[in-house]
mmCIF file of C-alpha atoms in Angstrom:
data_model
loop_
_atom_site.group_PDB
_atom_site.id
_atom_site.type_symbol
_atom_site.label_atom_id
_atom_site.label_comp_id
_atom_site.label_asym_id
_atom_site.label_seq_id
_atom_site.Cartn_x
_atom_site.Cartn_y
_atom_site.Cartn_z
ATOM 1 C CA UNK F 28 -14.101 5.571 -95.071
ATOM 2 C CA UNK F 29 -11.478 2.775 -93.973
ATOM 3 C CA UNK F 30 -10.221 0.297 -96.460
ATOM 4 C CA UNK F 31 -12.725 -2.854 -94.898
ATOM 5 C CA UNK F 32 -15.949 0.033 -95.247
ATOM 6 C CA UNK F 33 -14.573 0.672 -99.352
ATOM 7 C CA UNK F 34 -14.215 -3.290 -99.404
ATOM 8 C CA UNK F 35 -17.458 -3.843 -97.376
ATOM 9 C CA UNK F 36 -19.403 -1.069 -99.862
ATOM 10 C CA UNK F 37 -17.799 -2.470 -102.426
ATOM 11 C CA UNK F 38 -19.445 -5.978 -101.915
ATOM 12 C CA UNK F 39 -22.628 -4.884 -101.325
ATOM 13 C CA UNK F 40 -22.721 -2.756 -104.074
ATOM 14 C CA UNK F 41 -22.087 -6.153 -106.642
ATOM 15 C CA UNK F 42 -24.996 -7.562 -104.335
ATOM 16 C CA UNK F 43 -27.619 -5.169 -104.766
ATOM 17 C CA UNK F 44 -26.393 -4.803 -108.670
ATOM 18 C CA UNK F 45 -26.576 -8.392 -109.101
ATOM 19 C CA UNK F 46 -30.308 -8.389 -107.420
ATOM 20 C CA UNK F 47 -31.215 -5.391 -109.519
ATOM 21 C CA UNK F 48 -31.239 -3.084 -106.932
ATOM 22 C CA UNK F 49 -30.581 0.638 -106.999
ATOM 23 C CA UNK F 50 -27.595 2.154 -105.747
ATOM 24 C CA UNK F 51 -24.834 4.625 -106.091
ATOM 25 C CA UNK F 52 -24.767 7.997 -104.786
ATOM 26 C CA UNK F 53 -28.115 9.375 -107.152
ATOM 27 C CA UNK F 54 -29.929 6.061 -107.065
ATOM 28 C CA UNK F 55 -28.866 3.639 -110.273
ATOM 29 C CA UNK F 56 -31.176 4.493 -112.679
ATOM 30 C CA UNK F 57 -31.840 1.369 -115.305
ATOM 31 C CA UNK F 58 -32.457 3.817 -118.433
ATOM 32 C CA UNK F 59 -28.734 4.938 -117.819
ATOM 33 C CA UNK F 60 -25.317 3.289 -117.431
ATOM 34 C CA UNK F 61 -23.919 2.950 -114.003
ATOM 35 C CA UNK F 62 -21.318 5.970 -112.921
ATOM 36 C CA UNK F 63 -17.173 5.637 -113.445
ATOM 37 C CA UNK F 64 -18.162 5.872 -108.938
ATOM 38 C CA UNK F 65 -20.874 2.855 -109.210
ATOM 39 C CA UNK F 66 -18.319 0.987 -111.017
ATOM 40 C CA UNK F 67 -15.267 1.005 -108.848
ATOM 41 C CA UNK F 68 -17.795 0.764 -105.856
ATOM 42 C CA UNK F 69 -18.292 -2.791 -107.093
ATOM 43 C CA UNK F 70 -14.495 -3.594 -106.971
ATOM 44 C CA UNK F 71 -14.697 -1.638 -103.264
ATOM 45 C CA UNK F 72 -12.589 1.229 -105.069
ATOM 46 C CA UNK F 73 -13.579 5.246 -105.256
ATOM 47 C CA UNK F 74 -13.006 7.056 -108.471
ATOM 48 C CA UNK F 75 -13.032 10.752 -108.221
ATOM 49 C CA UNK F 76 -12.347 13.822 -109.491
ATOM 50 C CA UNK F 77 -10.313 17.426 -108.793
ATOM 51 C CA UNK F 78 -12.432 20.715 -109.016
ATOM 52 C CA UNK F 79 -11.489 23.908 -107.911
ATOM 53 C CA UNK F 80 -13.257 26.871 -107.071
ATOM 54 C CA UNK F 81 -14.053 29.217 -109.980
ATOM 55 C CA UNK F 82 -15.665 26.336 -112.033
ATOM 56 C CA UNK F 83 -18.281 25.677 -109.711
ATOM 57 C CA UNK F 84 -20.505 28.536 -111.218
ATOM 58 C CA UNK F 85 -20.612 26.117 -114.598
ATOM 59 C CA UNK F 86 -23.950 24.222 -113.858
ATOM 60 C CA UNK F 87 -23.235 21.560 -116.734
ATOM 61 C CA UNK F 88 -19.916 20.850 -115.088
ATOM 62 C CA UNK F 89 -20.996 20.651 -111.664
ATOM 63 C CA UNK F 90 -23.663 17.730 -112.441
ATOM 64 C CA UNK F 91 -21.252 15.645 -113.955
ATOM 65 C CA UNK F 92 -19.436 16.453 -111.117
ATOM 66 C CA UNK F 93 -21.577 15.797 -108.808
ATOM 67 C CA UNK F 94 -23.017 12.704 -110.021
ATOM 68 C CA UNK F 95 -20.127 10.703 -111.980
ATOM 69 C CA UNK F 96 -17.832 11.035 -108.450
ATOM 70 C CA UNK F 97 -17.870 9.696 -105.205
ATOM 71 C CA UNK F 98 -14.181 11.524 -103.922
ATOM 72 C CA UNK F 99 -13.607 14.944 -104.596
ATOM 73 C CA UNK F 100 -10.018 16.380 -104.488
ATOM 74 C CA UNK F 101 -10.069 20.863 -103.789
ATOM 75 C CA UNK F 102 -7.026 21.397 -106.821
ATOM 76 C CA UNK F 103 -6.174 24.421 -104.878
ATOM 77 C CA UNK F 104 -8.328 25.600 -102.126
ATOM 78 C CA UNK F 105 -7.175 23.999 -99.280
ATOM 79 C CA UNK F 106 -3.711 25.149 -99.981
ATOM 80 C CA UNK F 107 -1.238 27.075 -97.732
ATOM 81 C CA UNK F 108 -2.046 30.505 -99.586
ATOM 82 C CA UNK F 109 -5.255 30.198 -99.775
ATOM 83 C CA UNK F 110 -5.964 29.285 -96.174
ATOM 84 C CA UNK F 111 -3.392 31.147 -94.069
ATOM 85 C CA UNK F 112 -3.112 33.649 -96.351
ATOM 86 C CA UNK F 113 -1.682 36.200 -93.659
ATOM 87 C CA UNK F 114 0.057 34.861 -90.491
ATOM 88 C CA UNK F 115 -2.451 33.076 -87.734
ATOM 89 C CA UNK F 116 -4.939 34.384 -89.886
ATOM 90 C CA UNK F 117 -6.794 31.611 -91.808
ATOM 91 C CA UNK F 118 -9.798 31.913 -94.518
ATOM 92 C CA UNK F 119 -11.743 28.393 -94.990
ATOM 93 C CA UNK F 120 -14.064 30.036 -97.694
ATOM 94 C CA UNK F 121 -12.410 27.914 -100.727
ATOM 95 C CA UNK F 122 -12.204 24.665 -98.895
ATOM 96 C CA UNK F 123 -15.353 24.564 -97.084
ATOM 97 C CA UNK F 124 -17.142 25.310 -100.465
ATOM 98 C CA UNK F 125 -16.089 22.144 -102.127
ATOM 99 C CA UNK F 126 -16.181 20.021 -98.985
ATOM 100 C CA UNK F 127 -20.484 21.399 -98.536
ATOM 101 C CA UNK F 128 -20.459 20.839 -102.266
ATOM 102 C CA UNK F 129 -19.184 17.156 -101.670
ATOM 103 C CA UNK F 130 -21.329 16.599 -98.698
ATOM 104 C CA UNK F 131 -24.758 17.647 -100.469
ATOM 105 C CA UNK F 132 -23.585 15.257 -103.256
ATOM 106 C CA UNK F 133 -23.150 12.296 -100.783
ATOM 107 C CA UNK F 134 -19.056 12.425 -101.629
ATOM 108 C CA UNK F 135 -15.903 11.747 -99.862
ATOM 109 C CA UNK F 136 -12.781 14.653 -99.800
ATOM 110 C CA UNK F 137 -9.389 13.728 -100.371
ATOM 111 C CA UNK F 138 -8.113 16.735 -98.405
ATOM 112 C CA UNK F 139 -4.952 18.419 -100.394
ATOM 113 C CA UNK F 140 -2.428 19.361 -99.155
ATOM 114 C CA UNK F 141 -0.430 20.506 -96.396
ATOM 115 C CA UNK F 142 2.904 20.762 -96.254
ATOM 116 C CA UNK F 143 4.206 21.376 -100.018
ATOM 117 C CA UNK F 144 7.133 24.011 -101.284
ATOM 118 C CA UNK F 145 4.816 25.765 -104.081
ATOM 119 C CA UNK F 146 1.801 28.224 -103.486
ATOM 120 C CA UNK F 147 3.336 29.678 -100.274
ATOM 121 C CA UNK F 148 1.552 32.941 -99.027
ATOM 122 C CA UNK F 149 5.094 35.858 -99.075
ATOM 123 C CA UNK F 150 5.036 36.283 -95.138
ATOM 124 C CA UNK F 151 6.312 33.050 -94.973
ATOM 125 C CA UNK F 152 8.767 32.959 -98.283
ATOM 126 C CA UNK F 153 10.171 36.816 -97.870
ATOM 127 C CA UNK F 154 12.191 35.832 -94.629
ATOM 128 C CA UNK F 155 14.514 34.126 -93.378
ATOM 129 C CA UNK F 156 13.268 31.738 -90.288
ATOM 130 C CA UNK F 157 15.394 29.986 -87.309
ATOM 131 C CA UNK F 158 14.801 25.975 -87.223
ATOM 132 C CA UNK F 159 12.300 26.774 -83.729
ATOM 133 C CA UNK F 160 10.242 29.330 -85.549
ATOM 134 C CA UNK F 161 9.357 27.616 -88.348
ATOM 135 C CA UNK F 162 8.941 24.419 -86.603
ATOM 136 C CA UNK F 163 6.404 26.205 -84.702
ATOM 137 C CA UNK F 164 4.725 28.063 -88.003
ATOM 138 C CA UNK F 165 4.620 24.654 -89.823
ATOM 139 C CA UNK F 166 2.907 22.654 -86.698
ATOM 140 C CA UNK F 167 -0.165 25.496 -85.997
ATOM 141 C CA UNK F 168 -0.870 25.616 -89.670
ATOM 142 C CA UNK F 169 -1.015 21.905 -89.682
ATOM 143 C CA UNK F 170 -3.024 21.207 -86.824
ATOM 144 C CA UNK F 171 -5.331 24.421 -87.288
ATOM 145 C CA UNK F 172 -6.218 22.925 -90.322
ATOM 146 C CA UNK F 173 -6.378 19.541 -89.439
ATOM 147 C CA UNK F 174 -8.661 20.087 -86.885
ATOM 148 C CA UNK F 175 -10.813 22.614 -89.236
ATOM 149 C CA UNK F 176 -11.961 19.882 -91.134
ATOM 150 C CA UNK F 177 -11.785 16.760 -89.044
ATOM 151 C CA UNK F 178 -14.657 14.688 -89.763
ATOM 152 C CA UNK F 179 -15.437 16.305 -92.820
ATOM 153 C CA UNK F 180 -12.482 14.555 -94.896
ATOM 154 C CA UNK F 181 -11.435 11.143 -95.956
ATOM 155 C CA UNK F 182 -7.689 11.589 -96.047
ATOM 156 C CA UNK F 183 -4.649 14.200 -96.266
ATOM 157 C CA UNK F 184 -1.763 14.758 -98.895
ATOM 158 C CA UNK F 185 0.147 15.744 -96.131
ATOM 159 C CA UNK F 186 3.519 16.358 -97.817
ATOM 160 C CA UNK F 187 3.981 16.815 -101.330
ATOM 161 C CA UNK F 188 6.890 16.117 -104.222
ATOM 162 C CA UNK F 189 9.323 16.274 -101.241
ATOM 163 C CA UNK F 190 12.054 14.229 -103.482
ATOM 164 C CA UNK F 191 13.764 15.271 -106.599
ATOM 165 C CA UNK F 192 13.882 13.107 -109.658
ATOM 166 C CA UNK F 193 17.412 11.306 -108.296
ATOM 167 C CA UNK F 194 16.008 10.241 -105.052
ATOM 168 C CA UNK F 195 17.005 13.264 -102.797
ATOM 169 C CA UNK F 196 15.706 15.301 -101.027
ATOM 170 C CA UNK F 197 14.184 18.219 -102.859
ATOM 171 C CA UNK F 198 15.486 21.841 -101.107
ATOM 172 C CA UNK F 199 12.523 23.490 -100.075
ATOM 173 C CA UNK F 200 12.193 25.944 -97.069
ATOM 174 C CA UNK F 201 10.938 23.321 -94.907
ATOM 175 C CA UNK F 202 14.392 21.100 -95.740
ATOM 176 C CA UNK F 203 16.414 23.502 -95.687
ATOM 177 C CA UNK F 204 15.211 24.957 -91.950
ATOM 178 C CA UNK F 205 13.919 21.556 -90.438
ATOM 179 C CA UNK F 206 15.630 18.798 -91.940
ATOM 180 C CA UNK F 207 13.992 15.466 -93.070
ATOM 181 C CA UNK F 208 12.349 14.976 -90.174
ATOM 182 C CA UNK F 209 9.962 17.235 -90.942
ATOM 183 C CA UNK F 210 7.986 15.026 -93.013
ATOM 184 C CA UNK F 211 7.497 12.788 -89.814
ATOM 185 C CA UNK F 212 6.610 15.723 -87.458
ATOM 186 C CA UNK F 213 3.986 16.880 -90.164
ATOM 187 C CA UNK F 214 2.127 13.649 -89.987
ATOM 188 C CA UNK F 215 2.429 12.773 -86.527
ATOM 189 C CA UNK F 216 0.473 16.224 -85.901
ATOM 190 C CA UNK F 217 -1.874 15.623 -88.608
ATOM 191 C CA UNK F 218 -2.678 12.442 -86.748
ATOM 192 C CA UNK F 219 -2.743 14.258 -83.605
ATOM 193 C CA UNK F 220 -5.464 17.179 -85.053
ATOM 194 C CA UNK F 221 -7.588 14.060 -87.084
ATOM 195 C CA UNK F 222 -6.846 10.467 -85.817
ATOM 196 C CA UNK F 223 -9.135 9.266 -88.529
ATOM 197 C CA UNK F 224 -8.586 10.946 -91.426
ATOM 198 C CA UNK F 225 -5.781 8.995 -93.908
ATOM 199 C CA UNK F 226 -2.131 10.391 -93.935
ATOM 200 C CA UNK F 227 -0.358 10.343 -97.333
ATOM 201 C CA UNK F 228 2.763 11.122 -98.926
ATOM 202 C CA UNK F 229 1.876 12.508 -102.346
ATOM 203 C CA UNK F 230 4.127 13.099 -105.396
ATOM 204 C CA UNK F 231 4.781 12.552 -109.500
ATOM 205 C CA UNK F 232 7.037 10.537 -111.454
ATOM 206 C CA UNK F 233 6.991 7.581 -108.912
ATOM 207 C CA UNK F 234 4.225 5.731 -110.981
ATOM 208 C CA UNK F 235 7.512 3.674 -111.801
ATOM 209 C CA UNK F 236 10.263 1.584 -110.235
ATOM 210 C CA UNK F 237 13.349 4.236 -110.187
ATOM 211 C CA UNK F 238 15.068 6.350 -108.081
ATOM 212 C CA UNK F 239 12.614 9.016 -106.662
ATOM 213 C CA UNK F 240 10.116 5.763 -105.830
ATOM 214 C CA UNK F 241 12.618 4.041 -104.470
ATOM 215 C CA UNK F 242 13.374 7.035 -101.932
ATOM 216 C CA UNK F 243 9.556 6.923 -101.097
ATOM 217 C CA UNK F 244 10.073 3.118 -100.546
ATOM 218 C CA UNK F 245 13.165 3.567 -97.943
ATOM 219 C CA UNK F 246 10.999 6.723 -96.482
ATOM 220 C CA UNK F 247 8.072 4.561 -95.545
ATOM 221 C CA UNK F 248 10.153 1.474 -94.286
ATOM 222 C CA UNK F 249 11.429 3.461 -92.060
ATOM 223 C CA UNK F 250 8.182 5.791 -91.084
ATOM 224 C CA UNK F 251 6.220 2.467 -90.486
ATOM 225 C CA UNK F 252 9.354 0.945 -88.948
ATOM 226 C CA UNK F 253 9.420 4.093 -86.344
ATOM 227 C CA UNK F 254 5.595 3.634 -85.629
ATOM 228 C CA UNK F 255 4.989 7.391 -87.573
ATOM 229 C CA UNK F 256 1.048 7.466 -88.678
ATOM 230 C CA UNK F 257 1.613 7.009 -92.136
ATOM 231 C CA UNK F 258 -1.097 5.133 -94.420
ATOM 232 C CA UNK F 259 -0.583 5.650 -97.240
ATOM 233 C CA UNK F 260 1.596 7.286 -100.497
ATOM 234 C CA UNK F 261 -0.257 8.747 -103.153
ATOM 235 C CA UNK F 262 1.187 8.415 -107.127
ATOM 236 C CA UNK F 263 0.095 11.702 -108.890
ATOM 237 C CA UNK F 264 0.160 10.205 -112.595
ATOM 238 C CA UNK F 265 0.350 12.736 -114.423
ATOM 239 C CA UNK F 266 1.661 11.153 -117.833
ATOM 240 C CA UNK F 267 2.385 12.272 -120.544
ATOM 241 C CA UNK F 268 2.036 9.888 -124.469
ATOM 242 C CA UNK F 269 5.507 11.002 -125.456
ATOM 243 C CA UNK F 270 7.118 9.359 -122.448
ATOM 244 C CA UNK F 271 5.717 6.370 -122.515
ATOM 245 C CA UNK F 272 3.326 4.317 -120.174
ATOM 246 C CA UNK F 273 4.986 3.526 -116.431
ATOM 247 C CA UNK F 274 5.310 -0.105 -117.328
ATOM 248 C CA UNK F 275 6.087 -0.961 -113.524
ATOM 249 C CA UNK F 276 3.332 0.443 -112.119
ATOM 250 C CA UNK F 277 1.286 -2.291 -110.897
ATOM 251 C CA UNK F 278 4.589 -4.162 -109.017
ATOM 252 C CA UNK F 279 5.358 -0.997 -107.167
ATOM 253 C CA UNK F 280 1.624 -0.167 -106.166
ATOM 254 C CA UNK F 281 2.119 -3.942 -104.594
ATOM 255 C CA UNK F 282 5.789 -3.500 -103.158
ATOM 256 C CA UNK F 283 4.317 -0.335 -101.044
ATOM 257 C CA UNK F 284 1.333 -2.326 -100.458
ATOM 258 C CA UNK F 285 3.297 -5.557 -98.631
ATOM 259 C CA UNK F 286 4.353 -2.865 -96.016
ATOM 260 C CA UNK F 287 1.065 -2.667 -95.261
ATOM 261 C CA UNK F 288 0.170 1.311 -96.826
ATOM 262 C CA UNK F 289 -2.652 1.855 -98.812
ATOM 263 C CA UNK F 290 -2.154 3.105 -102.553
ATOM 264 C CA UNK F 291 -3.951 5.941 -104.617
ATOM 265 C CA UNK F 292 -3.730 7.612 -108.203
ATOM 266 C CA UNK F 293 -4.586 10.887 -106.902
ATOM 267 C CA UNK F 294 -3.914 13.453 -109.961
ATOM 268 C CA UNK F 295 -4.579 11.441 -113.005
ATOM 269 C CA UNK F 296 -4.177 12.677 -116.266
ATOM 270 C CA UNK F 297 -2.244 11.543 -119.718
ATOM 271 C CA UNK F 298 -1.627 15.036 -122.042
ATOM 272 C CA UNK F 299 -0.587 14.592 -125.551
ATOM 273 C CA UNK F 300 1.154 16.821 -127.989
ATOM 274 C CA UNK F 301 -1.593 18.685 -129.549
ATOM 275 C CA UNK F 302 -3.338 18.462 -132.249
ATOM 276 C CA UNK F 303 -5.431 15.498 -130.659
ATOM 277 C CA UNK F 304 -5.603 12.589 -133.231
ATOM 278 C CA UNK F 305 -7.946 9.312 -132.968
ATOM 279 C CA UNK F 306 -4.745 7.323 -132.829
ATOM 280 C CA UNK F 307 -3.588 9.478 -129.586
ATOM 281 C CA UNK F 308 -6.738 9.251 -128.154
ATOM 282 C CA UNK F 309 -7.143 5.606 -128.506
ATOM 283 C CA UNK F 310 -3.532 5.280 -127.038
ATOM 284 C CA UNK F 311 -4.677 7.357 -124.198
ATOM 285 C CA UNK F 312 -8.151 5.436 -123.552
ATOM 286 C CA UNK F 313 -5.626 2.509 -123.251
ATOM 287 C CA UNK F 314 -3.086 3.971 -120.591
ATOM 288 C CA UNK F 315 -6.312 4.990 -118.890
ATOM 289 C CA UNK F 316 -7.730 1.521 -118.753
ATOM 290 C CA UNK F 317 -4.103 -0.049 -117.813
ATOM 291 C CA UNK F 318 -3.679 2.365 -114.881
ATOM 292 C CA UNK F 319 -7.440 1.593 -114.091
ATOM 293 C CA UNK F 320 -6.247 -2.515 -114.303
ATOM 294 C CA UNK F 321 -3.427 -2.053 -112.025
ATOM 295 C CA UNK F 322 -4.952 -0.820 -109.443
ATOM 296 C CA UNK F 323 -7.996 -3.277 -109.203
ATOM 297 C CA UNK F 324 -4.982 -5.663 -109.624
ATOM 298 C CA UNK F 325 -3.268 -4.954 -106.127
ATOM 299 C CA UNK F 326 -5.297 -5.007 -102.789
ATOM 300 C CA UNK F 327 -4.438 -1.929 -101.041
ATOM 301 C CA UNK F 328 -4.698 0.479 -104.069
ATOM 302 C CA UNK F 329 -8.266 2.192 -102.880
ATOM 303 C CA UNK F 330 -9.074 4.445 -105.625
ATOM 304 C CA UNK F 331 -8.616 6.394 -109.084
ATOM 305 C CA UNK F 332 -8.474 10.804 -109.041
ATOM 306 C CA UNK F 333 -8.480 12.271 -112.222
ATOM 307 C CA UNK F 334 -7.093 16.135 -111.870
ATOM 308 C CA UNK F 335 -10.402 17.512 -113.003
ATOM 309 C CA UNK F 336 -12.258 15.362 -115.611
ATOM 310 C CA UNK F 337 -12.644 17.662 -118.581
ATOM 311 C CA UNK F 338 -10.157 19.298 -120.613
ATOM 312 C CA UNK F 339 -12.286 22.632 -120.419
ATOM 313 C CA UNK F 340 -10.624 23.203 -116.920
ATOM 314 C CA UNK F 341 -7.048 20.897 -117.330
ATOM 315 C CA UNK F 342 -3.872 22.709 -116.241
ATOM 316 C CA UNK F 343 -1.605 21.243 -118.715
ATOM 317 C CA UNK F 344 -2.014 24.099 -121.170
ATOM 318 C CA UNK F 345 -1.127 26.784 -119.013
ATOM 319 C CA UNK F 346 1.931 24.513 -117.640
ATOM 320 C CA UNK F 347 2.796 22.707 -120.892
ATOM 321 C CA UNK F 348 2.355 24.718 -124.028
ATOM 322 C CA UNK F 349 1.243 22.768 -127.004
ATOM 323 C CA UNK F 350 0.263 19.785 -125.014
ATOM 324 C CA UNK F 351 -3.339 19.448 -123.469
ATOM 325 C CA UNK F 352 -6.646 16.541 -124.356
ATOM 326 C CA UNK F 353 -5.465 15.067 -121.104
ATOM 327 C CA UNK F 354 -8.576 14.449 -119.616
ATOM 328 C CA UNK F 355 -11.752 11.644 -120.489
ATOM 329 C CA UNK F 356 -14.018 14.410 -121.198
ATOM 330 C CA UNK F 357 -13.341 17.491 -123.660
ATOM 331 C CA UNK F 358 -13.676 20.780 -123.483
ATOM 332 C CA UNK F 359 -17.804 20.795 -124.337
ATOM 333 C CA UNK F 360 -18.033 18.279 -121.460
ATOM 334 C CA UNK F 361 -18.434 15.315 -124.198
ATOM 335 C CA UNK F 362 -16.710 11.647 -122.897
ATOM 336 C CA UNK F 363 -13.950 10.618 -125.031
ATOM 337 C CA UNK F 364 -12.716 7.221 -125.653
ATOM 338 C CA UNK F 365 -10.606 7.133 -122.153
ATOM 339 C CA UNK F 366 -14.133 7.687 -120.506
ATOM 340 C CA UNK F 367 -15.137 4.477 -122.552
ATOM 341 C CA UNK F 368 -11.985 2.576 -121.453
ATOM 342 C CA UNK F 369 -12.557 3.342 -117.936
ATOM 343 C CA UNK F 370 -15.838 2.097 -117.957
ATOM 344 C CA UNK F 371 -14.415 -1.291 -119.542
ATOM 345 C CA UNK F 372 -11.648 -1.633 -117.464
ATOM 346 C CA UNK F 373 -13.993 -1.398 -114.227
ATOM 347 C CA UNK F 374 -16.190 -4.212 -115.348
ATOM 348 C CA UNK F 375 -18.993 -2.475 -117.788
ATOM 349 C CA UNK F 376 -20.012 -4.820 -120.486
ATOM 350 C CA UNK F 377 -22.944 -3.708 -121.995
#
């Protein structure tokens, strides 16, 4: 869907709210409270959710999933080990799960990802490869893919985390072999596979002004600059309460937005040091209604992801030991008081 469609749904969805009318993607019921999805509809935003594969057999789960969502996010199916798994040989069974799952649920797919230095299948890590070769590797997987699911998905991550914290250029294989221009090959043959599907640059710790989002700044100046089919850059988000809220975020959502890209929190979630206490929580339901605020705040900032929306299926313990809660539902698929916040922060009064 293209920003004036969100915008145009958006509208119509205040409209028929405002007249009492049903809507949403499982019509608005009036003995329930609209959907985290009905909500942002009204502002012509998305809010969605990550899911990945093995969870999918939890029934509980998937109707909150299914119903609470209007953009769904594959954590890990539609990545390079998963789909190419051996060379020229490609498996869809992961990614075309979620993206019938999203379709029979009436939802949007924020396709992820592409080109990224993690979860590489070994034929392509265990040698070494000449500039040509690779070149060649990186465009059929792109475009193979690409064209797998063209029509099916609302956008692509692209590229992912391709900058280190200081603004350079992080040394993965596809660096190290291609150079930076890499990044602008891999989206002008997205573009090429899908000319309607969004193109985004996707990484953490850019939620703030600094270094690494200033290299994303000076990337897309000069991607837009060289006419490369870039629309937009996606901030992951995933915080953390002992860091301390990205204070900046809304004026560099709106400094990428003047160059005329479109915006996204794409990974959202805001882990504490464990145990969970009501002060953290209410902390958290508050850095959850501020990111929520800054994005209604700037134009081009077209939705809200949450990586997965219960702490029964977070990553952060596995990645983070002792930290976790991270998510607006717990682990027994209960909302906490970030679900709450969300709801306030998108316009829910009663």
């Amino acid at each position: 869907m293209s920003r004036t469609r969100l915008r145009l749904a958006g509208a119509l969805a205040a409209v028929l709210v405002a007249a009492g009318v049903a809507t949403g993607p499982a019509a608005q019921a009036h003995d329930r409270p609209p959907t985290l999805a009905e909500l942002a509809q009204r502002h012509g935003r998305y809010f969605g959710s990550a899911t990945d594969n093995p969870e999918l057999t939890d029934t509980a789960y998937t109707k909150l999933l299914g119903t609470e969502f209007d953009m769904i996010t594959p954590g890990n199916g539609m990545k390079w080990y998963a789909t190419e798994p051996q060379q020229g040989v490609f498996d869809w069974t992961n990614g075309d799960q979620i993206v019938n799952l999203a379709r029979r649920n009436h939802q949007q797919v924020r396709a992820h990802t592409l080109v990224w230095h993690s979860q590489l299948p070994d034929w392509l890590t265990s040698r070494d490869w000449t500039a040509a070769e690779l070149r060649a590797v990186l465009k059929k997987h792109i475009q193979t893919e690409v064209r797998h699911y063209r029509g099916k998905v609302y956008s692509w991550d692209v590229v992912n985390e391709a900058f280190n914290e200081d603004g350079s250029y992080r040394e993965t294989l596809w660096y190290r072999t291609l150079g930076p221009g890499y990044i602008a090959d891999a989206l002008r043959w997205a573009h090429q596979a899908d000319p309607h599907a969004r193109l985004y640059l996707n990484d953490y710790n850019i939620e703030g002004l600094g270094a690494k989002s200033d290299a994303y700044y000076a990337l897309a100046q000069q991607l837009t600059a060289e006419g490369v089919p870039l629309d937009g850059i996606g901030f992951q988000a995933h915080l953390a309460l002992q860091y301390g809220y990205p204070a900046t975020l809304e004026d560099n959502l709106r400094r990428f937005s003047r160059l005329g890209l479109d915006t996204a929190l794409t990974e959202v979630d805001v882990r504490m040091q464990l145990p969970a206490t009501d002060e953290k929580l209410a902390e958290q339901a508050a850095w959850y209604a501020d990111l929520t605020k800054a994005c209604l705040a700037v134009r081009h900032c077209v939705g809200i992801t949450v990586w997965d929306y219960t702490d029964k299926y977070s990553w952060i313990p596995a990645f983070f030991p002792g930290e976790g809660a991270a998510l607006p539902w717990d682990e027994q698929l209960a909302p906490k008081p970030a679900y709450f916040a969300l709801r306030t922060a998108l316009g829910y009064t009663q």
